[in-house]
Structure formats: structure tokens, C-alpha cells
């Protein structure tokens, strides 16, 4: 019992560390276009984004948490082993997040979490404990991994085309506008950046809420999968602290390296990203803020000057996205091998 309690505490701490690194890693995704278009100073951006990031997990519901907490099935697995699996999956995601942050690569925390958990579950207890959702897909229903992967794959495509269309509409509406309109576009970004921060908190913090609730359930600390309020508060606090710490290395990539962002582009990207992510949160679909923001910028650039989009940089980013799930899975597998040596989790 003592081992179970200590392992549960350690796993809760690691969940919150992941939540922190998620915010730290994704801070640049939220503020990149605001800063690149000179709508806000970094200090202004951090304050506004921090406030609305905190509100997102508290007011955004728990639909995404339910999806994330149920795509792996550890019922019937010994509690110590089950918590070890979660611990190692989270370690895989954290290590991948920090590595991609260090190199300034806008990778996806969501992909890293999915990859880490799948890797740890498969190596520790077998692929049968992953809710793949293939049978349900044949019946026209999206559940389990198929729902998660569908959201992660489709959301960037939706972000691209929504960004493309929004920019065309905005360009048509502002065709006769004077240069002074840029000031109003910058002012509007105070609202759209707040909306993007809220939607990010509502989607990304819920991933940690789902895993933390699963830890409590598997450890026998709660009777059913219902997210306690203190879990919402803890995850909201952790991701907000991460946002305030800021992984600013990625601002240059999203704000300048894909397409040169001006106020009209920034506003369009924020509108697109906030709308797509908020809609996904309502539908319980975990998406990647990194993906949606980056592809919205690509879509906006493609609608205006396709040749000015730095597609080579976009290709580099896409390659990183593709290798994130297997990369995080491999780290999680190695972590499980080490943890299993120390605590003898396998039963």
C-alpha cells in the first residue's frame, strides 16, 4: 500500500510537470502572431494570455478529459503496474517536449502525450489495453485512439483551409481601408489572443485533467471517472505557470520563419485557431495548438502569396510532427524499463 501511495503521488507530480511543460512549450504558439505583428509587447501578451489560459480549464468543461482518460484501458491491471505505465508515458511526453523546445521546433505536446502513453501501455501490458476504436469506426463511430488521431490529423487541415478562407474574406472587406486600419487590427488582437488562450487552456489542460483523474481512479482514490474540482484547479495553475514561464524559442519559427506576419495575418490566424480549438474542445476532441496555429499561418500565406510561404520550413515542422508519436513512445519504453527495474512493477 505504501508503494502504491508513493507511486500515485509521484505520478500526480509528473502529470502536473507535464501540464507545466505543455504550457511552457505552447506559450509561443499563442503569442507568436501577436508579438510578430507588434500588436502587444511580450509583457502585455503574457498577462492577457495568462489570465484567459487559467480560465479555460475551469470553464471549458471536461469532454476532452473524458476522451484522453479513456483511450487506454487499464482495468484489471495491478494498481502499481497501472500507475507505473502512466508515469512512464508521461516521462516520454515530457522528455520529448523539452527536447523539441530546446531546438526551437514547434512540436506537439498532444502527439507526445499520445505517443508516450501508447508506448508505455503496449510494452508493459500489451496492445489489448489500448482502446484502438477500429471496431467502432467500422460502425461509423469515433472512439478511443481513432478519435484522438482523427482530431490530431484533421485539425491542421481544417486550420489551413479556415485560415485561407478567413484571410480572403478579411482582405476583401479591407481592400479600400487606409493604413490606419492596422491600428484597429492590432487592437482587435487583444480579444482574439484572449480567445485563443482560453481555447488552448480548455483543450490542453483537459488532457492533464484526464490523466490525473485516471491516476486517482486506478489508485482507488475515487470511485468513478469524474474530474474533481481540485484537479481542474491544479491543472489550470500548472499550465498557466508554464505559459508565464514561456518557451520563447518557438516564437521566431511561428512568427517569422513560415510567413512574414502582419496585423491582418495575425488577426486571421488567431480567429481561426481559437475557433477550431474551441469547437474541438466542445466536441471532446484533443487537438494540437501548435498544429492549428502553424497551419492557419500557412493557409493565410497561401491565400495571399503562396510563393512567399517558406514551404521548406513547413516541411521540417511536418517531419517533426510525424516522428513525435513514435519518438515519445520510444522514450516511454526506455523509461518503463528503468522504472520496472527499481520498483518491480511487472506482476
mmCIF file with all atom_site columns, N, CA and C in Angstrom, residues 298-337:
data_model
loop_
_atom_site.group_PDB
_atom_site.id
_atom_site.type_symbol
_atom_site.label_atom_id
_atom_site.label_alt_id
_atom_site.label_comp_id
_atom_site.label_asym_id
_atom_site.label_entity_id
_atom_site.label_seq_id
_atom_site.pdbx_PDB_ins_code
_atom_site.Cartn_x
_atom_site.Cartn_y
_atom_site.Cartn_z
_atom_site.occupancy
_atom_site.B_iso_or_equiv
_atom_site.pdbx_formal_charge
_atom_site.auth_seq_id
_atom_site.auth_comp_id
_atom_site.auth_asym_id
_atom_site.auth_atom_id
_atom_site.pdbx_PDB_model_num
ATOM 1   N N  . UNK A 1 298 ? 0.069  29.111 -42.521 1.00 0.00 ? 298 UNK A N  1
ATOM 2   C CA . UNK A 1 298 ? 0.331  28.620 -43.881 1.00 0.00 ? 298 UNK A CA 1
ATOM 3   C C  . UNK A 1 298 ? -0.859 28.895 -44.801 1.00 0.00 ? 298 UNK A C  1
ATOM 4   N N  . UNK A 1 299 ? -2.067 28.639 -44.306 1.00 0.00 ? 299 UNK A N  1
ATOM 5   C CA . UNK A 1 299 ? -3.256 28.874 -45.114 1.00 0.00 ? 299 UNK A CA 1
ATOM 6   C C  . UNK A 1 299 ? -3.419 30.340 -45.474 1.00 0.00 ? 299 UNK A C  1
ATOM 7   N N  . UNK A 1 300 ? -3.163 31.211 -44.510 1.00 0.00 ? 300 UNK A N  1
ATOM 8   C CA . UNK A 1 300 ? -3.249 32.651 -44.759 1.00 0.00 ? 300 UNK A CA 1
ATOM 9   C C  . UNK A 1 300 ? -2.203 33.072 -45.786 1.00 0.00 ? 300 UNK A C  1
ATOM 10  N N  . UNK A 1 301 ? -0.981 32.568 -45.616 1.00 0.00 ? 301 UNK A N  1
ATOM 11  C CA . UNK A 1 301 ? 0.073  32.890 -46.576 1.00 0.00 ? 301 UNK A CA 1
ATOM 12  C C  . UNK A 1 301 ? -0.250 32.377 -47.967 1.00 0.00 ? 301 UNK A C  1
ATOM 13  N N  . UNK A 1 302 ? -0.797 31.154 -48.028 1.00 0.00 ? 302 UNK A N  1
ATOM 14  C CA . UNK A 1 302 ? -1.132 30.559 -49.327 1.00 0.00 ? 302 UNK A CA 1
ATOM 15  C C  . UNK A 1 302 ? -2.243 31.323 -50.031 1.00 0.00 ? 302 UNK A C  1
ATOM 16  N N  . UNK A 1 303 ? -3.150 31.912 -49.262 1.00 0.00 ? 303 UNK A N  1
ATOM 17  C CA . UNK A 1 303 ? -4.250 32.664 -49.869 1.00 0.00 ? 303 UNK A CA 1
ATOM 18  C C  . UNK A 1 303 ? -3.788 34.006 -50.406 1.00 0.00 ? 303 UNK A C  1
ATOM 19  N N  . UNK A 1 304 ? -2.660 34.495 -49.909 1.00 0.00 ? 304 UNK A N  1
ATOM 20  C CA . UNK A 1 304 ? -2.166 35.808 -50.328 1.00 0.00 ? 304 UNK A CA 1
ATOM 21  C C  . UNK A 1 304 ? -1.003 35.716 -51.313 1.00 0.00 ? 304 UNK A C  1
ATOM 22  N N  . UNK A 1 305 ? 0.062  35.041 -50.903 1.00 0.00 ? 305 UNK A N  1
ATOM 23  C CA . UNK A 1 305 ? 1.254  34.919 -51.758 1.00 0.00 ? 305 UNK A CA 1
ATOM 24  C C  . UNK A 1 305 ? 1.861  33.538 -51.530 1.00 0.00 ? 305 UNK A C  1
ATOM 25  N N  . UNK A 1 306 ? 1.385  32.526 -52.229 1.00 0.00 ? 306 UNK A N  1
ATOM 26  C CA . UNK A 1 306 ? 1.870  31.152 -51.994 1.00 0.00 ? 306 UNK A CA 1
ATOM 27  C C  . UNK A 1 306 ? 3.384  31.016 -52.082 1.00 0.00 ? 306 UNK A C  1
ATOM 28  N N  . UNK A 1 307 ? 4.008  31.776 -52.985 1.00 0.00 ? 307 UNK A N  1
ATOM 29  C CA . UNK A 1 307 ? 5.459  31.657 -53.142 1.00 0.00 ? 307 UNK A CA 1
ATOM 30  C C  . UNK A 1 307 ? 6.224  32.248 -51.963 1.00 0.00 ? 307 UNK A C  1
ATOM 31  N N  . UNK A 1 308 ? 5.558  33.107 -51.187 1.00 0.00 ? 308 UNK A N  1
ATOM 32  C CA . UNK A 1 308 ? 6.225  33.717 -50.038 1.00 0.00 ? 308 UNK A CA 1
ATOM 33  C C  . UNK A 1 308 ? 6.193  32.814 -48.807 1.00 0.00 ? 308 UNK A C  1
ATOM 34  N N  . UNK A 1 309 ? 5.372  31.767 -48.847 1.00 0.00 ? 309 UNK A N  1
ATOM 35  C CA . UNK A 1 309 ? 5.341  30.811 -47.734 1.00 0.00 ? 309 UNK A CA 1
ATOM 36  C C  . UNK A 1 309 ? 6.608  29.976 -47.785 1.00 0.00 ? 309 UNK A C  1
ATOM 37  N N  . UNK A 1 310 ? 7.271  29.874 -46.668 1.00 0.00 ? 310 UNK A N  1
ATOM 38  C CA . UNK A 1 310 ? 8.518  29.104 -46.627 1.00 0.00 ? 310 UNK A CA 1
ATOM 39  C C  . UNK A 1 310 ? 8.161  27.633 -46.436 1.00 0.00 ? 310 UNK A C  1
ATOM 40  N N  . UNK A 1 311 ? 7.804  26.997 -47.549 1.00 0.00 ? 311 UNK A N  1
ATOM 41  C CA . UNK A 1 311 ? 7.322  25.615 -47.504 1.00 0.00 ? 311 UNK A CA 1
ATOM 42  C C  . UNK A 1 311 ? 8.401  24.653 -47.017 1.00 0.00 ? 311 UNK A C  1
ATOM 43  N N  . UNK A 1 312 ? 9.669  24.980 -47.225 1.00 0.00 ? 312 UNK A N  1
ATOM 44  C CA . UNK A 1 312 ? 10.746 24.101 -46.744 1.00 0.00 ? 312 UNK A CA 1
ATOM 45  C C  . UNK A 1 312 ? 10.723 24.025 -45.224 1.00 0.00 ? 312 UNK A C  1
ATOM 46  N N  . UNK A 1 313 ? 10.494 25.175 -44.574 1.00 0.00 ? 313 UNK A N  1
ATOM 47  C CA . UNK A 1 313 ? 10.395 25.185 -43.112 1.00 0.00 ? 313 UNK A CA 1
ATOM 48  C C  . UNK A 1 313 ? 9.157  24.418 -42.665 1.00 0.00 ? 313 UNK A C  1
ATOM 49  N N  . UNK A 1 314 ? 8.073  24.592 -43.415 1.00 0.00 ? 314 UNK A N  1
ATOM 50  C CA . UNK A 1 314 ? 6.852  23.858 -43.097 1.00 0.00 ? 314 UNK A CA 1
ATOM 51  C C  . UNK A 1 314 ? 7.081  22.357 -43.202 1.00 0.00 ? 314 UNK A C  1
ATOM 52  N N  . UNK A 1 315 ? 7.873  21.941 -44.187 1.00 0.00 ? 315 UNK A N  1
ATOM 53  C CA . UNK A 1 315 ? 8.185  20.520 -44.349 1.00 0.00 ? 315 UNK A CA 1
ATOM 54  C C  . UNK A 1 315 ? 8.988  20.005 -43.163 1.00 0.00 ? 315 UNK A C  1
ATOM 55  N N  . UNK A 1 316 ? 9.934  20.812 -42.670 1.00 0.00 ? 316 UNK A N  1
ATOM 56  C CA . UNK A 1 316 ? 10.716 20.413 -41.495 1.00 0.00 ? 316 UNK A CA 1
ATOM 57  C C  . UNK A 1 316 ? 9.812  20.216 -40.284 1.00 0.00 ? 316 UNK A C  1
ATOM 58  N N  . UNK A 1 317 ? 8.880  21.150 -40.106 1.00 0.00 ? 317 UNK A N  1
ATOM 59  C CA . UNK A 1 317 ? 7.954  21.059 -38.982 1.00 0.00 ? 317 UNK A CA 1
ATOM 60  C C  . UNK A 1 317 ? 7.075  19.822 -39.119 1.00 0.00 ? 317 UNK A C  1
ATOM 61  N N  . UNK A 1 318 ? 6.569  19.567 -40.334 1.00 0.00 ? 318 UNK A N  1
ATOM 62  C CA . UNK A 1 318 ? 5.710  18.404 -40.567 1.00 0.00 ? 318 UNK A CA 1
ATOM 63  C C  . UNK A 1 318 ? 6.444  17.104 -40.269 1.00 0.00 ? 318 UNK A C  1
ATOM 64  N N  . UNK A 1 319 ? 7.719  17.046 -40.643 1.00 0.00 ? 319 UNK A N  1
ATOM 65  C CA . UNK A 1 319 ? 8.519  15.849 -40.358 1.00 0.00 ? 319 UNK A CA 1
ATOM 66  C C  . UNK A 1 319 ? 8.607  15.607 -38.859 1.00 0.00 ? 319 UNK A C  1
ATOM 67  N N  . UNK A 1 320 ? 8.821  16.688 -38.106 1.00 0.00 ? 320 UNK A N  1
ATOM 68  C CA . UNK A 1 320 ? 8.892  16.572 -36.651 1.00 0.00 ? 320 UNK A CA 1
ATOM 69  C C  . UNK A 1 320 ? 7.568  16.091 -36.081 1.00 0.00 ? 320 UNK A C  1
ATOM 70  N N  . UNK A 1 321 ? 6.467  16.608 -36.614 1.00 0.00 ? 321 UNK A N  1
ATOM 71  C CA . UNK A 1 321 ? 5.158  16.162 -36.147 1.00 0.00 ? 321 UNK A CA 1
ATOM 72  C C  . UNK A 1 321 ? 4.986  14.662 -36.363 1.00 0.00 ? 321 UNK A C  1
ATOM 73  N N  . UNK A 1 322 ? 5.410  14.175 -37.517 1.00 0.00 ? 322 UNK A N  1
ATOM 74  C CA . UNK A 1 322 ? 5.225  12.762 -37.857 1.00 0.00 ? 322 UNK A CA 1
ATOM 75  C C  . UNK A 1 322 ? 6.010  11.849 -36.921 1.00 0.00 ? 322 UNK A C  1
ATOM 76  N N  . UNK A 1 323 ? 7.216  12.282 -36.541 1.00 0.00 ? 323 UNK A N  1
ATOM 77  C CA . UNK A 1 323 ? 8.051  11.417 -35.703 1.00 0.00 ? 323 UNK A CA 1
ATOM 78  C C  . UNK A 1 323 ? 7.780  11.586 -34.217 1.00 0.00 ? 323 UNK A C  1
ATOM 79  N N  . UNK A 1 324 ? 6.901  12.532 -33.844 1.00 0.00 ? 324 UNK A N  1
ATOM 80  C CA . UNK A 1 324 ? 6.671  12.784 -32.420 1.00 0.00 ? 324 UNK A CA 1
ATOM 81  C C  . UNK A 1 324 ? 6.065  11.585 -31.706 1.00 0.00 ? 324 UNK A C  1
ATOM 82  N N  . UNK A 1 325 ? 5.028  10.970 -32.276 1.00 0.00 ? 325 UNK A N  1
ATOM 83  C CA . UNK A 1 325 ? 4.383  9.843  -31.590 1.00 0.00 ? 325 UNK A CA 1
ATOM 84  C C  . UNK A 1 325 ? 5.355  8.678  -31.404 1.00 0.00 ? 325 UNK A C  1
ATOM 85  N N  . UNK A 1 326 ? 6.022  8.188  -32.449 1.00 0.00 ? 326 UNK A N  1
ATOM 86  C CA . UNK A 1 326 ? 6.987  7.096  -32.216 1.00 0.00 ? 326 UNK A CA 1
ATOM 87  C C  . UNK A 1 326 ? 8.166  7.527  -31.352 1.00 0.00 ? 326 UNK A C  1
ATOM 88  N N  . UNK A 1 327 ? 8.605  8.789  -31.479 1.00 0.00 ? 327 UNK A N  1
ATOM 89  C CA . UNK A 1 327 ? 9.729  9.260  -30.671 1.00 0.00 ? 327 UNK A CA 1
ATOM 90  C C  . UNK A 1 327 ? 9.396  9.264  -29.192 1.00 0.00 ? 327 UNK A C  1
ATOM 91  N N  . UNK A 1 328 ? 8.245  9.833  -28.831 1.00 0.00 ? 328 UNK A N  1
ATOM 92  C CA . UNK A 1 328 ? 7.823  9.850  -27.430 1.00 0.00 ? 328 UNK A CA 1
ATOM 93  C C  . UNK A 1 328 ? 7.553  8.437  -26.924 1.00 0.00 ? 328 UNK A C  1
ATOM 94  N N  . UNK A 1 329 ? 7.036  7.570  -27.800 1.00 0.00 ? 329 UNK A N  1
ATOM 95  C CA . UNK A 1 329 ? 6.788  6.174  -27.415 1.00 0.00 ? 329 UNK A CA 1
ATOM 96  C C  . UNK A 1 329 ? 8.090  5.466  -27.055 1.00 0.00 ? 329 UNK A C  1
ATOM 97  N N  . UNK A 1 330 ? 9.134  5.679  -27.840 1.00 0.00 ? 330 UNK A N  1
ATOM 98  C CA . UNK A 1 330 ? 10.430 5.049  -27.555 1.00 0.00 ? 330 UNK A CA 1
ATOM 99  C C  . UNK A 1 330 ? 11.008 5.535  -26.234 1.00 0.00 ? 330 UNK A C  1
ATOM 100 N N  . UNK A 1 331 ? 10.883 6.830  -25.958 1.00 0.00 ? 331 UNK A N  1
ATOM 101 C CA . UNK A 1 331 ? 11.367 7.362  -24.678 1.00 0.00 ? 331 UNK A CA 1
ATOM 102 C C  . UNK A 1 331 ? 10.591 6.727  -23.528 1.00 0.00 ? 331 UNK A C  1
ATOM 103 N N  . UNK A 1 332 ? 9.272  6.596  -23.684 1.00 0.00 ? 332 UNK A N  1
ATOM 104 C CA . UNK A 1 332 ? 8.442  5.996  -22.640 1.00 0.00 ? 332 UNK A CA 1
ATOM 105 C C  . UNK A 1 332 ? 8.809  4.534  -22.402 1.00 0.00 ? 332 UNK A C  1
ATOM 106 N N  . UNK A 1 333 ? 9.108  3.814  -23.470 1.00 0.00 ? 333 UNK A N  1
ATOM 107 C CA . UNK A 1 333 ? 9.512  2.405  -23.340 1.00 0.00 ? 333 UNK A CA 1
ATOM 108 C C  . UNK A 1 333 ? 10.808 2.290  -22.550 1.00 0.00 ? 333 UNK A C  1
ATOM 109 N N  . UNK A 1 334 ? 11.756 3.156  -22.838 1.00 0.00 ? 334 UNK A N  1
ATOM 110 C CA . UNK A 1 334 ? 13.020 3.155  -22.095 1.00 0.00 ? 334 UNK A CA 1
ATOM 111 C C  . UNK A 1 334 ? 12.791 3.526  -20.637 1.00 0.00 ? 334 UNK A C  1
ATOM 112 N N  . UNK A 1 335 ? 11.899 4.493  -20.408 1.00 0.00 ? 335 UNK A N  1
ATOM 113 C CA . UNK A 1 335 ? 11.589 4.889  -19.036 1.00 0.00 ? 335 UNK A CA 1
ATOM 114 C C  . UNK A 1 335 ? 10.952 3.737  -18.275 1.00 0.00 ? 335 UNK A C  1
ATOM 115 N N  . UNK A 1 336 ? 10.075 2.986  -18.944 1.00 0.00 ? 336 UNK A N  1
ATOM 116 C CA . UNK A 1 336 ? 9.436  1.851  -18.277 1.00 0.00 ? 336 UNK A CA 1
ATOM 117 C C  . UNK A 1 336 ? 10.464 0.792  -17.891 1.00 0.00 ? 336 UNK A C  1
ATOM 118 N N  . UNK A 1 337 ? 11.424 0.548  -18.767 1.00 0.00 ? 337 UNK A N  1
ATOM 119 C CA . UNK A 1 337 ? 12.463 -0.440 -18.455 1.00 0.00 ? 337 UNK A CA 1
ATOM 120 C C  . UNK A 1 337 ? 13.215 -0.048 -17.188 1.00 0.00 ? 337 UNK A C  1
#
